mmCIF file of C-alpha atoms and ligand atoms in Angstrom:
data_model
loop_
_atom_site.group_PDB
_atom_site.id
_atom_site.type_symbol
_atom_site.label_atom_id
_atom_site.label_comp_id
_atom_site.label_asym_id
_atom_site.label_seq_id
_atom_site.Cartn_x
_atom_site.Cartn_y
_atom_site.Cartn_z
ATOM 1 C CA MET H 706 85.657 114.805 160.690
ATOM 2 C CA ILE H 707 85.669 117.314 157.858
ATOM 3 C CA GLU H 708 89.391 116.645 157.501
ATOM 4 C CA LYS H 709 88.792 112.903 157.289
ATOM 5 C CA ILE H 710 86.215 113.508 154.567
ATOM 6 C CA GLU H 711 88.717 115.563 152.570
ATOM 7 C CA ARG H 712 91.404 112.930 153.040
ATOM 8 C CA LEU H 713 89.146 110.159 151.795
ATOM 9 C CA ARG H 714 88.182 112.277 148.760
ATOM 10 C CA THR H 715 91.872 112.751 147.883
ATOM 11 C CA GLU H 716 92.689 109.116 148.568
ATOM 12 C CA TYR H 717 89.815 107.939 146.385
ATOM 13 C CA SER H 718 90.578 110.288 143.556
ATOM 14 C CA ASN H 719 94.258 109.213 143.499
ATOM 15 C CA ALA H 720 93.307 105.549 143.633
ATOM 16 C CA SER H 721 90.633 105.769 140.923
ATOM 17 C CA GLY H 722 92.979 107.725 138.645
ATOM 18 C CA SER H 723 95.338 104.758 138.387
ATOM 19 C CA VAL H 724 92.691 102.106 137.658
ATOM 20 C CA THR H 725 93.249 100.617 134.165
ATOM 21 C CA ASP H 726 91.501 97.251 134.219
ATOM 22 C CA LEU H 727 88.564 95.443 135.737
ATOM 23 C CA LYS H 728 90.677 93.727 138.362
ATOM 24 C CA GLN H 729 91.909 97.056 139.694
ATOM 25 C CA LEU H 730 88.354 98.370 139.542
ATOM 26 C CA GLU H 731 87.218 95.547 141.820
ATOM 27 C CA GLU H 732 90.048 96.337 144.234
ATOM 28 C CA LEU H 733 88.906 99.965 144.225
ATOM 29 C CA ARG H 734 85.331 98.891 144.986
ATOM 30 C CA LEU H 735 86.436 96.660 147.867
ATOM 31 C CA LYS H 736 88.588 99.356 149.351
ATOM 32 C CA PHE H 737 86.137 102.256 149.142
ATOM 33 C CA LEU H 738 82.611 101.077 148.401
ATOM 34 C CA SER H 739 82.092 97.669 150.009
ATOM 35 C CA ARG H 740 80.337 97.046 153.301
ATOM 36 C CA ASN H 741 83.649 97.239 155.165
ATOM 37 C CA GLY H 742 85.059 99.876 152.818
ATOM 38 C CA ALA H 743 86.413 103.288 153.764
ATOM 39 C CA LEU H 744 83.248 105.187 152.823
ATOM 40 C CA GLN H 745 81.006 102.978 154.941
ATOM 41 C CA GLN H 746 83.372 103.316 157.900
ATOM 42 C CA LEU H 747 83.228 107.066 157.642
ATOM 43 C CA LEU H 748 79.445 107.005 157.410
ATOM 44 C CA GLU H 749 79.348 104.989 160.598
ATOM 45 C CA GLU H 750 81.424 107.600 162.352
ATOM 46 C CA MET H 751 78.480 109.990 161.871
ATOM 47 C CA LYS H 752 77.028 108.426 165.021
ATOM 48 C CA SER H 753 79.710 109.960 167.174
ATOM 49 C CA VAL H 754 79.615 113.424 165.592
ATOM 50 C CA PRO H 755 78.264 116.023 168.051
ATOM 51 C CA LYS H 756 74.667 116.883 167.351
ATOM 52 C CA GLU H 757 75.326 120.509 166.391
ATOM 53 C CA ASP H 758 77.948 119.475 163.766
ATOM 54 C CA LYS H 759 75.748 116.832 162.187
ATOM 55 C CA PRO H 760 74.084 118.997 159.497
ATOM 56 C CA LEU H 761 77.376 120.248 158.085
ATOM 57 C CA VAL H 762 79.244 116.926 158.354
ATOM 58 C CA GLY H 763 76.218 115.070 156.965
ATOM 59 C CA LYS H 764 76.073 117.374 153.989
ATOM 60 C CA GLU H 765 79.792 116.973 153.259
ATOM 61 C CA LEU H 766 79.535 113.214 153.658
ATOM 62 C CA ASN H 767 76.665 113.086 151.186
ATOM 63 C CA ILE H 768 78.629 115.102 148.673
ATOM 64 C CA LEU H 769 81.601 112.723 149.068
ATOM 65 C CA LYS H 770 79.372 109.651 148.777
ATOM 66 C CA LYS H 771 77.761 110.934 145.577
ATOM 67 C CA TYR H 772 81.157 111.874 144.160
ATOM 68 C CA ILE H 773 82.609 108.426 144.830
ATOM 69 C CA GLN H 774 79.549 106.555 143.559
ATOM 70 C CA ASP H 775 79.216 108.629 140.366
ATOM 71 C CA ASN H 776 82.904 108.451 139.628
ATOM 72 C CA PHE H 777 82.959 104.697 140.221
ATOM 73 C CA THR H 778 79.945 104.114 137.953
ATOM 74 C CA SER H 779 81.386 106.050 135.036
ATOM 75 C CA LEU H 780 84.798 104.424 135.480
ATOM 76 C CA LYS H 781 83.129 101.010 135.470
ATOM 77 C CA GLU H 782 81.127 101.780 132.314
ATOM 78 C CA SER H 783 84.133 102.994 130.388
ATOM 79 C CA LEU H 784 86.286 100.039 131.423
ATOM 80 C CA GLU H 785 83.542 97.557 130.598
ATOM 81 C CA SER H 786 82.945 98.925 127.112
ATOM 82 C CA GLN H 787 86.669 98.870 126.456
ATOM 83 C CA PHE H 788 86.850 95.311 127.716
ATOM 84 C CA ALA H 789 83.836 94.228 125.646
ATOM 85 C CA SER H 790 85.449 95.349 122.372
ATOM 86 C CA THR H 791 88.644 93.483 123.250
ATOM 87 C CA ALA H 792 86.640 90.448 124.275
ATOM 88 C CA SER H 793 85.054 90.110 120.843
ATOM 89 C CA TYR H 794 88.535 89.397 119.441
ATOM 90 C CA LEU H 795 89.072 86.753 122.017
ATOM 91 C CA ASP H 796 85.719 84.979 121.898
ATOM 92 C CA LEU H 797 86.919 81.380 121.929
ATOM 93 C CA SER H 798 83.398 80.081 121.422
ATOM 94 C CA LEU H 799 83.105 81.561 117.910
ATOM 95 C CA PRO H 800 83.052 78.904 115.176
ATOM 96 C CA GLY H 801 86.318 78.711 113.235
ATOM 97 C CA ARG H 802 86.682 80.269 109.777
ATOM 98 C CA GLN H 803 86.091 77.651 107.147
ATOM 99 C CA ILE H 804 88.835 77.202 104.577
ATOM 100 C CA GLU H 805 87.347 76.268 101.224
ATOM 101 C CA PHE H 806 89.253 73.806 99.094
ATOM 102 C CA GLY H 807 89.168 74.117 95.327
ATOM 103 C CA SER H 808 88.399 71.140 93.149
ATOM 104 C CA LYS H 809 89.013 70.087 89.586
ATOM 105 C CA HIS H 810 86.865 71.684 86.905
ATOM 106 C CA LEU H 811 84.357 69.338 85.299
ATOM 107 C CA LEU H 812 86.306 69.452 82.014
ATOM 108 C CA THR H 813 89.505 68.413 83.779
ATOM 109 C CA GLN H 814 87.663 65.621 85.559
ATOM 110 C CA THR H 815 86.219 64.418 82.261
ATOM 111 C CA LEU H 816 89.604 64.502 80.560
ATOM 112 C CA ASP H 817 91.218 62.705 83.500
ATOM 113 C CA GLU H 818 88.688 59.928 83.150
ATOM 114 C CA ILE H 819 89.202 59.641 79.391
ATOM 115 C CA LYS H 820 92.981 59.547 79.883
ATOM 116 C CA LYS H 821 92.709 56.883 82.555
ATOM 117 C CA ILE H 822 90.674 54.602 80.305
ATOM 118 C CA PHE H 823 92.983 54.972 77.291
ATOM 119 C CA LYS H 824 96.089 54.572 79.425
ATOM 120 C CA GLY H 825 94.556 51.268 80.456
ATOM 121 C CA PHE H 826 94.506 50.313 76.761
ATOM 122 C CA GLY H 827 98.221 51.116 76.424
ATOM 123 C CA PHE H 828 97.900 54.629 74.946
ATOM 124 C CA SER H 829 100.399 57.327 75.919
ATOM 125 C CA VAL H 830 99.468 61.010 76.199
ATOM 126 C CA ALA H 831 101.020 63.580 73.860
ATOM 127 C CA ASP H 832 100.408 67.232 73.072
ATOM 128 C CA GLY H 833 101.157 69.927 70.547
ATOM 129 C CA PRO H 834 100.930 73.717 70.186
ATOM 130 C CA GLU H 835 97.688 75.678 69.890
ATOM 131 C CA LEU H 836 99.247 77.981 67.300
ATOM 132 C CA GLU H 837 99.730 75.650 64.373
ATOM 133 C CA SER H 838 100.998 75.827 60.829
ATOM 134 C CA ASP H 839 98.454 75.749 58.042
ATOM 135 C CA PHE H 840 100.368 72.716 56.754
ATOM 136 C CA ASN H 841 99.892 70.632 59.918
ATOM 137 C CA ASN H 842 96.335 71.791 60.563
ATOM 138 C CA PHE H 843 95.103 71.271 56.990
ATOM 139 C CA THR H 844 97.497 70.331 54.192
ATOM 140 C CA ALA H 845 99.155 67.298 55.773
ATOM 141 C CA LEU H 846 95.717 66.095 56.856
ATOM 142 C CA ASN H 847 94.579 65.939 53.253
ATOM 143 C CA PHE H 848 92.303 68.992 53.297
ATOM 144 C CA PRO H 849 91.965 70.223 49.721
ATOM 145 C CA ASP H 850 92.836 73.888 49.142
ATOM 146 C CA ASP H 851 89.216 74.821 48.670
ATOM 147 C CA HIS H 852 87.908 72.897 51.699
ATOM 148 C CA PRO H 853 85.296 74.987 53.590
ATOM 149 C CA ALA H 854 87.102 74.511 56.935
ATOM 150 C CA ARG H 855 89.902 76.626 55.520
ATOM 151 C CA ASP H 856 87.464 79.482 55.193
ATOM 152 C CA MET H 857 88.021 82.564 57.349
ATOM 153 C CA GLN H 858 84.535 81.988 58.703
ATOM 154 C CA ASP H 859 85.634 78.878 60.592
ATOM 155 C CA THR H 860 89.317 79.396 61.232
ATOM 156 C CA PHE H 861 91.227 82.024 63.178
ATOM 157 C CA PHE H 862 94.082 82.819 60.800
ATOM 158 C CA VAL H 863 97.041 84.438 62.528
ATOM 159 C CA ASN H 864 98.726 85.103 59.195
ATOM 160 C CA LYS H 865 98.928 83.408 55.809
ATOM 161 C CA ASN H 866 100.774 80.363 57.173
ATOM 162 C CA PHE H 867 99.599 80.062 60.768
ATOM 163 C CA VAL H 868 96.243 79.372 62.393
ATOM 164 C CA MET H 869 94.883 78.751 65.861
ATOM 165 C CA ARG H 870 94.409 75.020 65.452
ATOM 166 C CA THR H 871 90.819 74.111 64.621
ATOM 167 C CA HIS H 872 91.191 70.553 65.908
ATOM 168 C CA THR H 873 93.741 68.335 67.680
ATOM 169 C CA SER H 874 94.373 66.244 64.540
ATOM 170 C CA PRO H 875 97.573 68.189 63.626
ATOM 171 C CA VAL H 876 99.192 66.598 66.694
ATOM 172 C CA GLN H 877 98.868 63.278 64.812
ATOM 173 C CA VAL H 878 101.017 64.789 62.066
ATOM 174 C CA ARG H 879 103.621 65.997 64.551
ATOM 175 C CA LEU H 880 103.792 62.604 66.272
ATOM 176 C CA MET H 881 104.153 60.688 63.015
ATOM 177 C CA GLN H 882 106.827 63.095 61.764
ATOM 178 C CA LYS H 883 109.046 62.497 64.759
ATOM 179 C CA GLN H 884 108.340 58.840 65.650
ATOM 180 C CA VAL H 885 108.413 55.546 63.857
ATOM 181 C CA PRO H 886 105.470 53.144 64.283
ATOM 182 C CA PRO H 887 104.106 51.686 66.443
ATOM 183 C CA ILE H 888 102.439 54.831 67.763
ATOM 184 C CA ARG H 889 99.588 54.586 70.219
ATOM 185 C CA SER H 890 98.707 57.954 71.742
ATOM 186 C CA ILE H 891 95.898 60.225 72.757
ATOM 187 C CA MET H 892 96.365 63.969 72.311
ATOM 188 C CA PRO H 893 94.163 66.275 74.384
ATOM 189 C CA GLY H 894 94.104 70.063 74.048
ATOM 190 C CA LYS H 895 92.382 73.343 73.267
ATOM 191 C CA VAL H 896 91.041 74.113 69.814
ATOM 192 C CA TYR H 897 89.641 77.317 68.319
ATOM 193 C CA ARG H 898 86.857 78.082 65.883
ATOM 194 C CA SER H 899 85.538 81.347 64.652
ATOM 195 C CA GLU H 900 81.916 80.565 65.423
ATOM 196 C CA ALA H 901 79.027 82.569 66.834
ATOM 197 C CA ILE H 902 78.766 81.749 70.534
ATOM 198 C CA SER H 903 75.578 79.903 71.439
ATOM 199 C CA ALA H 904 74.326 77.100 73.683
ATOM 200 C CA ARG H 905 75.860 74.611 71.236
ATOM 201 C CA SER H 906 79.104 76.253 70.134
ATOM 202 C CA TYR H 907 81.915 78.278 71.601
ATOM 203 C CA CYS H 908 84.958 79.909 70.006
ATOM 204 C CA LEU H 909 87.228 77.782 72.208
ATOM 205 C CA PHE H 910 86.781 74.193 73.284
ATOM 206 C CA HIS H 911 88.754 71.011 73.954
ATOM 207 C CA GLN H 912 89.251 67.800 72.036
ATOM 208 C CA VAL H 913 90.982 64.492 72.568
ATOM 209 C CA GLU H 914 92.556 62.975 69.510
ATOM 210 C CA GLY H 915 93.562 59.323 69.312
ATOM 211 C CA LEU H 916 95.994 57.625 66.948
ATOM 212 C CA TYR H 917 97.227 54.071 66.534
ATOM 213 C CA VAL H 918 99.645 53.302 63.709
ATOM 214 C CA ASP H 919 101.356 49.942 63.279
ATOM 215 C CA LYS H 920 101.541 47.019 60.883
ATOM 216 C CA ASN H 921 98.110 45.573 60.011
ATOM 217 C CA VAL H 922 95.932 47.846 62.126
ATOM 218 C CA THR H 923 92.295 47.138 61.253
ATOM 219 C CA PHE H 924 88.909 48.803 61.498
ATOM 220 C CA ALA H 925 87.848 45.948 63.814
ATOM 221 C CA GLU H 926 90.501 47.061 66.312
ATOM 222 C CA LEU H 927 89.247 50.625 66.062
ATOM 223 C CA LYS H 928 85.715 49.483 66.846
ATOM 224 C CA GLY H 929 86.818 47.224 69.682
ATOM 225 C CA THR H 930 88.816 49.983 71.332
ATOM 226 C CA LEU H 931 86.095 52.620 71.044
ATOM 227 C CA VAL H 932 83.319 50.323 72.208
ATOM 228 C CA SER H 933 85.370 49.347 75.279
ATOM 229 C CA PHE H 934 86.006 53.021 75.922
ATOM 230 C CA ALA H 935 82.314 53.950 75.665
ATOM 231 C CA ARG H 936 81.282 51.074 77.932
ATOM 232 C CA GLN H 937 83.729 52.198 80.609
ATOM 233 C CA PHE H 938 82.957 55.861 80.261
ATOM 234 C CA TYR H 939 79.181 55.978 79.725
ATOM 235 C CA ALA H 940 77.499 52.708 80.659
ATOM 236 C CA THR H 941 78.520 49.063 80.625
ATOM 237 C CA ASP H 942 75.346 47.918 78.884
ATOM 238 C CA LEU H 943 75.060 50.600 76.198
ATOM 239 C CA LYS H 944 74.112 49.936 72.590
ATOM 240 C CA TYR H 945 76.171 51.568 69.865
ATOM 241 C CA ARG H 946 76.416 51.969 66.128
ATOM 242 C CA PHE H 947 79.026 53.193 63.638
ATOM 243 C CA ARG H 948 77.630 55.410 60.870
ATOM 244 C CA PRO H 949 79.587 56.036 57.656
ATOM 245 C CA SER H 950 80.855 59.610 57.557
ATOM 246 C CA PHE H 951 83.526 61.727 55.912
ATOM 247 C CA PHE H 952 86.749 63.339 57.141
ATOM 248 C CA PRO H 953 89.556 64.331 54.740
ATOM 249 C CA PHE H 954 92.181 62.546 56.875
ATOM 250 C CA THR H 955 90.462 59.154 57.299
ATOM 251 C CA GLU H 956 89.193 56.601 54.811
ATOM 252 C CA PRO H 957 86.817 54.991 55.534
ATOM 253 C CA SER H 958 85.410 57.382 58.143
ATOM 254 C CA ALA H 959 82.656 56.869 60.681
ATOM 255 C CA GLU H 960 80.818 58.512 63.506
ATOM 256 C CA MET H 961 80.041 56.528 66.612
ATOM 257 C CA ASP H 962 76.633 56.811 68.272
ATOM 258 C CA ILE H 963 75.448 55.379 71.567
ATOM 259 C CA THR H 964 71.841 54.902 72.685
ATOM 260 C CA CYS H 965 70.497 57.994 74.379
ATOM 261 C CA TYR H 966 70.969 57.569 78.125
ATOM 262 C CA ILE H 967 67.958 59.781 78.883
ATOM 263 C CA CYS H 968 65.233 58.037 76.899
ATOM 264 C CA GLN H 969 67.013 54.663 76.515
ATOM 265 C CA GLY H 970 66.651 55.024 72.768
ATOM 266 C CA ASN H 971 62.934 55.837 72.707
ATOM 267 C CA GLY H 972 63.468 59.362 71.427
ATOM 268 C CA CYS H 973 63.582 62.580 73.463
ATOM 269 C CA ARG H 974 64.668 66.212 73.254
ATOM 270 C CA VAL H 975 68.330 65.517 74.005
ATOM 271 C CA CYS H 976 68.692 63.026 71.127
ATOM 272 C CA LYS H 977 66.263 65.058 69.016
ATOM 273 C CA GLY H 978 63.894 62.130 68.825
ATOM 274 C CA SER H 979 66.397 59.770 67.194
ATOM 275 C CA GLY H 980 67.253 57.714 70.277
ATOM 276 C CA TRP H 981 70.979 58.037 69.392
ATOM 277 C CA LEU H 982 73.770 60.373 70.548
ATOM 278 C CA GLU H 983 76.850 60.985 68.437
ATOM 279 C CA ILE H 984 79.943 60.735 70.662
ATOM 280 C CA LEU H 985 82.935 60.868 68.308
ATOM 281 C CA GLY H 986 84.399 60.784 64.803
ATOM 282 C CA CYS H 987 86.865 58.147 63.680
ATOM 283 C CA GLY H 988 88.307 56.223 60.771
ATOM 284 C CA MET H 989 91.323 54.555 59.190
ATOM 285 C CA VAL H 990 94.177 57.025 58.603
ATOM 286 C CA ASP H 991 94.018 58.046 54.941
ATOM 287 C CA PRO H 992 97.000 56.708 52.908
ATOM 288 C CA ASN H 993 97.624 60.289 51.738
ATOM 289 C CA VAL H 994 98.184 61.374 55.339
ATOM 290 C CA LEU H 995 100.613 58.506 55.905
ATOM 291 C CA ARG H 996 102.476 59.527 52.750
ATOM 292 C CA ASN H 997 102.522 63.214 53.806
ATOM 293 C CA VAL H 998 104.463 62.317 56.946
ATOM 294 C CA GLY H 999 106.847 59.993 55.110
ATOM 295 C CA TYR H 1000 105.290 56.624 55.974
ATOM 296 C CA ASP H 1001 104.680 53.884 53.440
ATOM 297 C CA PRO H 1002 100.939 52.995 53.379
ATOM 298 C CA GLU H 1003 101.900 49.559 52.016
ATOM 299 C CA GLN H 1004 103.860 48.879 55.218
ATOM 300 C CA VAL H 1005 101.755 50.464 57.963
ATOM 301 C CA SER H 1006 98.148 51.347 58.599
ATOM 302 C CA GLY H 1007 96.398 53.102 61.415
ATOM 303 C CA TYR H 1008 93.201 54.349 62.938
ATOM 304 C CA ALA H 1009 92.349 57.721 64.413
ATOM 305 C CA PHE H 1010 89.499 59.198 66.377
ATOM 306 C CA GLY H 1011 88.553 62.512 67.892
ATOM 307 C CA MET H 1012 86.007 63.707 70.427
ATOM 308 C CA GLY H 1013 85.064 67.023 72.009
ATOM 309 C CA ILE H 1014 85.589 67.098 75.766
ATOM 310 C CA GLU H 1015 82.811 69.656 76.330
ATOM 311 C CA ARG H 1016 80.423 67.563 74.284
ATOM 312 C CA THR H 1017 81.470 64.420 76.160
ATOM 313 C CA ALA H 1018 80.901 66.067 79.557
ATOM 314 C CA MET H 1019 77.592 67.541 78.388
ATOM 315 C CA LEU H 1020 76.369 64.159 77.179
ATOM 316 C CA LYS H 1021 77.425 62.380 80.320
ATOM 317 C CA TYR H 1022 75.942 64.873 82.770
ATOM 318 C CA GLY H 1023 72.971 66.148 80.745
ATOM 319 C CA ILE H 1024 74.255 69.735 80.423
ATOM 320 C CA ASN H 1025 72.411 71.671 77.735
ATOM 321 C CA ASP H 1026 74.488 74.831 77.364
ATOM 322 C CA ILE H 1027 78.226 74.741 76.575
ATOM 323 C CA ARG H 1028 78.739 78.299 77.903
ATOM 324 C CA ILE H 1029 78.149 77.195 81.489
ATOM 325 C CA LEU H 1030 81.431 75.259 81.246
ATOM 326 C CA PHE H 1031 83.303 78.519 80.768
ATOM 327 C CA ASP H 1032 81.406 80.728 83.238
ATOM 328 C CA ASN H 1033 83.131 79.358 86.343
ATOM 329 C CA ASP H 1034 79.959 79.806 88.348
ATOM 330 C CA ILE H 1035 80.767 78.135 91.631
ATOM 331 C CA ARG H 1036 77.150 76.968 92.078
ATOM 332 C CA PHE H 1037 77.460 74.926 88.902
ATOM 333 C CA LEU H 1038 80.999 73.664 89.509
ATOM 334 C CA ARG H 1039 80.200 72.544 93.069
ATOM 335 C CA GLN H 1040 77.828 69.920 91.726
ATOM 336 C CA PHE H 1041 80.665 67.806 90.377
HETATM 337 N N1 DAH Y 432 89.196 66.466 63.765
HETATM 338 C C1 DAH Y 432 87.781 66.157 63.762
HETATM 339 C C2 DAH Y 432 86.984 67.357 64.157
HETATM 340 O O1 DAH Y 432 87.535 68.311 64.603
HETATM 341 C C3 DAH Y 432 87.500 65.039 64.707
HETATM 342 C C4 DAH Y 432 88.042 63.742 64.194
HETATM 343 C C5 DAH Y 432 87.278 62.927 63.408
HETATM 344 C C6 DAH Y 432 89.319 63.354 64.505
HETATM 345 C C7 DAH Y 432 87.748 61.728 62.913
HETATM 346 C C8 DAH Y 432 89.820 62.152 64.038
HETATM 347 C C9 DAH Y 432 89.017 61.348 63.234
HETATM 348 O O2 DAH Y 432 91.028 61.728 64.307
HETATM 349 O O3 DAH Y 432 89.490 60.168 62.776
HETATM 350 O O4 DAH Y 432 85.785 67.343 64.050
#
């Protein structure tokens, strides 16, 4: 009997040493620890052990039983913890990882909408460089030498002859220099101004310029085009007005206002109590500008307009701080 006990101990310890997964562990349990297992069979043989041998055999059997049970328990624990860490990789019930899609920035969306409307009117889209000659940015556009916009305070001068363009109007000059009328284009892009950054102004922003040059272009056409634009972009039933204004490159010049969408013209904080919001500048291309690009003002005339894209987006969506458009805060951008 003692021999059998030793044999089972060796058999068990060999078998348990080669167990590497839970399936093998279960096989080990069935073979040694189950109701019909080898240990139980040996325990049953106790009945036939002669009475005088019982104390010794019983003691040895108990030692074997404890050895097998303890060894099995620790083997089971270590395999289960190993299995649990693998299982967390393989948990098919976990929700999938969400892939976030980007979307267009509000400024891009606004520009896209502006482009779409003007394309519908037959305008093409053109562009020009952000680093511009002083001639195109100012001189050709009829800015006198002592005009305040030429001051260092407003303009980023790169050197004596080049500036970071302060508006998109120089693209008009470029277009007229290389094309013959008719020209009907909008010109979007970045512009730069050396201004203190605040809720209302930023050193960099975007504009869309518009230009139509042909025979007999009139102010009435300018108004018709811009009113149709504003009705499509802001509200179909809006009221508008054109106020006389001044720009060196247009004569006559005007600014276009629409009724404040917040207070419906009754006066509020956004429109500073006036009931009106200024949306763009415009006018008939000054004959001097036409001459500067080699056109004959007796033969052709044209209109031009320009609007800030930030300002346009801010007006449309009631945004009160321009800086938020440059922060790229996802909580803001997600709203559009
Ligand atoms: N360039 C002007 C600005 O930066 C905007 C502007 C006004 C453009 C009138 C035009 C125009 O073409 O006709 O404020």
